[in-house]
Structure formats: C-alpha cells, structure tokens
Short mmCIF file of C-alpha atoms in Angstrom, two decimals:
data_model
loop_
_atom_site.label_atom_id
_atom_site.label_comp_id
_atom_site.label_asym_id
_atom_site.label_seq_id
_atom_site.Cartn_x
_atom_site.Cartn_y
_atom_site.Cartn_z
CA UNK A 1 12.88 11.77 -9.41
CA UNK A 2 12.26 9.40 -6.31
CA UNK A 3 9.03 7.23 -6.58
CA UNK A 4 6.42 8.58 -4.42
CA UNK A 5 5.18 5.57 -2.13
CA UNK A 6 1.90 5.79 0.17
CA UNK A 7 1.47 3.87 2.89
CA UNK A 8 -1.87 3.12 4.67
CA UNK A 9 -2.55 1.30 7.87
CA UNK A 10 -4.66 2.17 10.66
CA UNK A 11 -1.93 1.20 13.37
CA UNK A 12 0.47 4.24 13.76
CA UNK A 13 3.36 2.04 15.05
CA UNK A 14 3.24 0.10 11.71
CA UNK A 15 3.22 3.24 9.65
CA UNK A 16 6.14 4.57 11.59
CA UNK A 17 8.27 1.45 11.15
CA UNK A 18 7.09 1.27 7.48
CA UNK A 19 7.91 4.61 6.77
CA UNK A 20 11.07 4.70 8.53
CA UNK A 21 12.04 1.62 6.76
CA UNK A 22 11.02 2.80 3.34
CA UNK A 23 12.90 6.25 3.53
CA UNK A 24 16.18 4.30 3.91
CA UNK A 25 16.04 3.90 0.04
CA UNK A 26 16.90 7.53 -1.32
CA UNK A 27 14.79 6.73 -4.40
CA UNK A 28 11.61 6.81 -2.38
CA UNK A 29 9.58 9.59 -0.98
CA UNK A 30 7.12 8.29 1.10
CA UNK A 31 3.73 9.56 3.21
CA UNK A 32 1.34 7.69 5.15
CA UNK A 33 -2.21 7.97 6.16
CA UNK A 34 -4.33 5.85 8.70
CA UNK A 35 -7.58 5.26 6.89
CA UNK A 36 -9.01 4.10 3.37
CA UNK A 37 -10.90 7.55 3.38
CA UNK A 38 -7.78 9.45 3.83
CA UNK A 39 -5.84 7.26 1.12
CA UNK A 40 -8.34 8.17 -1.58
CA UNK A 41 -7.77 11.78 -0.86
CA UNK A 42 -3.93 11.49 -0.74
CA UNK A 43 -3.77 9.54 -3.74
CA UNK A 44 -5.89 11.98 -5.87
CA UNK A 45 -3.60 14.89 -4.98
CA UNK A 46 -0.03 13.61 -4.75
CA UNK A 47 -0.56 10.53 -7.18
CA UNK A 48 1.83 7.98 -5.78
CA UNK A 49 3.81 5.48 -7.79
CA UNK A 50 2.62 2.98 -5.40
CA UNK A 51 0.38 2.03 -2.60
CA UNK A 52 0.99 -0.19 0.57
CA UNK A 53 -2.52 -1.03 1.74
CA UNK A 54 -3.72 -2.32 4.48
CA UNK A 55 -6.32 -5.19 4.18
CA UNK A 56 -8.15 -4.88 7.65
CA UNK A 57 -8.92 -1.18 8.51
CA UNK A 58 -11.93 0.15 10.50
CA UNK A 59 -14.43 2.07 8.10
CA UNK A 60 -13.15 1.90 4.77
CA UNK A 61 -11.03 -1.33 4.72
CA UNK A 62 -8.35 -2.14 2.13
CA UNK A 63 -10.62 -4.16 -0.48
CA UNK A 64 -13.30 -1.23 -0.27
CA UNK A 65 -10.39 1.07 -0.68
CA UNK A 66 -8.58 -0.58 -3.55
CA UNK A 67 -12.34 -0.47 -5.61
CA UNK A 68 -12.74 2.91 -4.75
CA UNK A 69 -9.35 3.93 -6.06
CA UNK A 70 -10.22 1.66 -9.05
CA UNK A 71 -13.11 3.29 -10.06
CA UNK A 72 -11.73 7.08 -9.94
CA UNK A 73 -10.00 7.90 -13.49
CA UNK A 74 -7.33 9.74 -11.42
CA UNK A 75 -6.29 6.84 -9.36
CA UNK A 76 -7.25 3.79 -11.29
CA UNK A 77 -3.73 3.04 -12.70
CA UNK A 78 -1.72 3.49 -9.47
CA UNK A 79 -0.33 -0.41 -8.45
CA UNK A 80 -1.68 -1.12 -5.17
CA UNK A 81 0.22 -3.63 -2.80
CA UNK A 82 -1.83 -5.45 0.15
CA UNK A 83 -0.11 -5.81 3.34
CA UNK A 84 -2.04 -8.38 5.62
CA UNK A 85 -1.52 -10.71 8.32
CA UNK A 86 -4.41 -13.24 6.27
CA UNK A 87 -2.29 -15.02 4.14
CA UNK A 88 -4.39 -17.73 3.63
CA UNK A 89 -4.55 -18.65 -0.49
CA UNK A 90 -8.22 -17.84 -0.62
CA UNK A 91 -7.38 -14.44 0.80
CA UNK A 92 -4.36 -13.51 -1.34
CA UNK A 93 -6.32 -15.03 -4.52
CA UNK A 94 -9.25 -12.72 -3.48
CA UNK A 95 -6.86 -9.45 -3.38
CA UNK A 96 -5.35 -10.48 -6.45
CA UNK A 97 -8.77 -10.67 -7.76
CA UNK A 98 -9.09 -6.97 -6.87
CA UNK A 99 -6.23 -5.99 -8.92
CA UNK A 100 -3.40 -6.11 -6.48
CA UNK A 101 0.30 -6.16 -7.93
CA UNK A 102 1.17 -8.75 -4.76
CA UNK A 103 0.64 -9.19 -1.28
CA UNK A 104 2.92 -8.51 1.63
CA UNK A 105 2.52 -10.77 4.77
CA UNK A 106 2.56 -9.18 8.31
CA UNK A 107 4.45 -8.58 10.27
CA UNK A 108 6.87 -7.62 7.61
CA UNK A 109 10.71 -7.61 8.09
CA UNK A 110 11.41 -3.68 8.11
CA UNK A 111 14.71 -4.33 7.22
CA UNK A 112 13.75 -6.06 4.01
CA UNK A 113 10.37 -3.84 3.18
CA UNK A 114 12.39 -1.47 1.07
CA UNK A 115 13.70 -4.14 -1.33
CA UNK A 116 10.42 -5.79 -1.77
CA UNK A 117 8.75 -2.85 -2.73
CA UNK A 118 11.74 -2.12 -5.23
CA UNK A 119 11.19 -5.52 -6.80
CA UNK A 120 7.47 -4.76 -7.19
CA UNK A 121 8.28 -1.48 -8.85
CA UNK A 122 10.28 -3.44 -11.40
CA UNK A 123 7.90 -6.07 -12.24
#
C-alpha cells in the first residue's frame, strides 16, 4: 500500500513541481492543497502518512496549521515536514519546537525530493 503524502503550499507552480517529483516514486500517493485551512480538512479525511507544509502562506501559515493539526486527535500523530526558504538556525529551531520531523529548504531539488521524503519516513 502506498504512503500517502500531502503537499501544502500556496504557490501553485511549486505544488505542481513537488507533486510531479513525488509521484515518480511508485510507493507514494500524493495529494496537494493551497492553504492551511484546506490542509486541515484533507488531513482529517484522507489521513496522510506525512505532510509537507510550507511555512509562509497567507491566512493560516505553516506554524498555525501545525498547531491546529496537533490539537485535533485525528491528525495529531501525522508527521509534518516544513518546506521553507527561512532556514536560519532560529527559524529551524522554532519549527522543530513545534514538532516538525524535519525542515527542507526552498528551493528544493525536484529530482531529490522523493528521496528526501523516503529518508524521513524511515526515521
């Protein structure tokens, strides 16, 4: 059974690249959405094995989305990996303190994304 991956980013072009990259791995089933609010609904209904979450989005940003996921019993255990251009040590530490499994820097390498995700799933 494939691992379900939810990719959340307000930038449609990045979502498209990420989904195409992840779908190259036959062991991944990928869905995407463009907001934190949508991510909450999809995560509750679909129960992904991992959420790749953009940090900076309008409305509900990545950290707020992570907190909301953690506060819902049906989504609290889903691992979250942040994808962000803000990779200063203090930013990464703050995201890890929110319970992130890891942080992937933007721009990411589309050819390496599936391998990075596979490595994070085995942690």
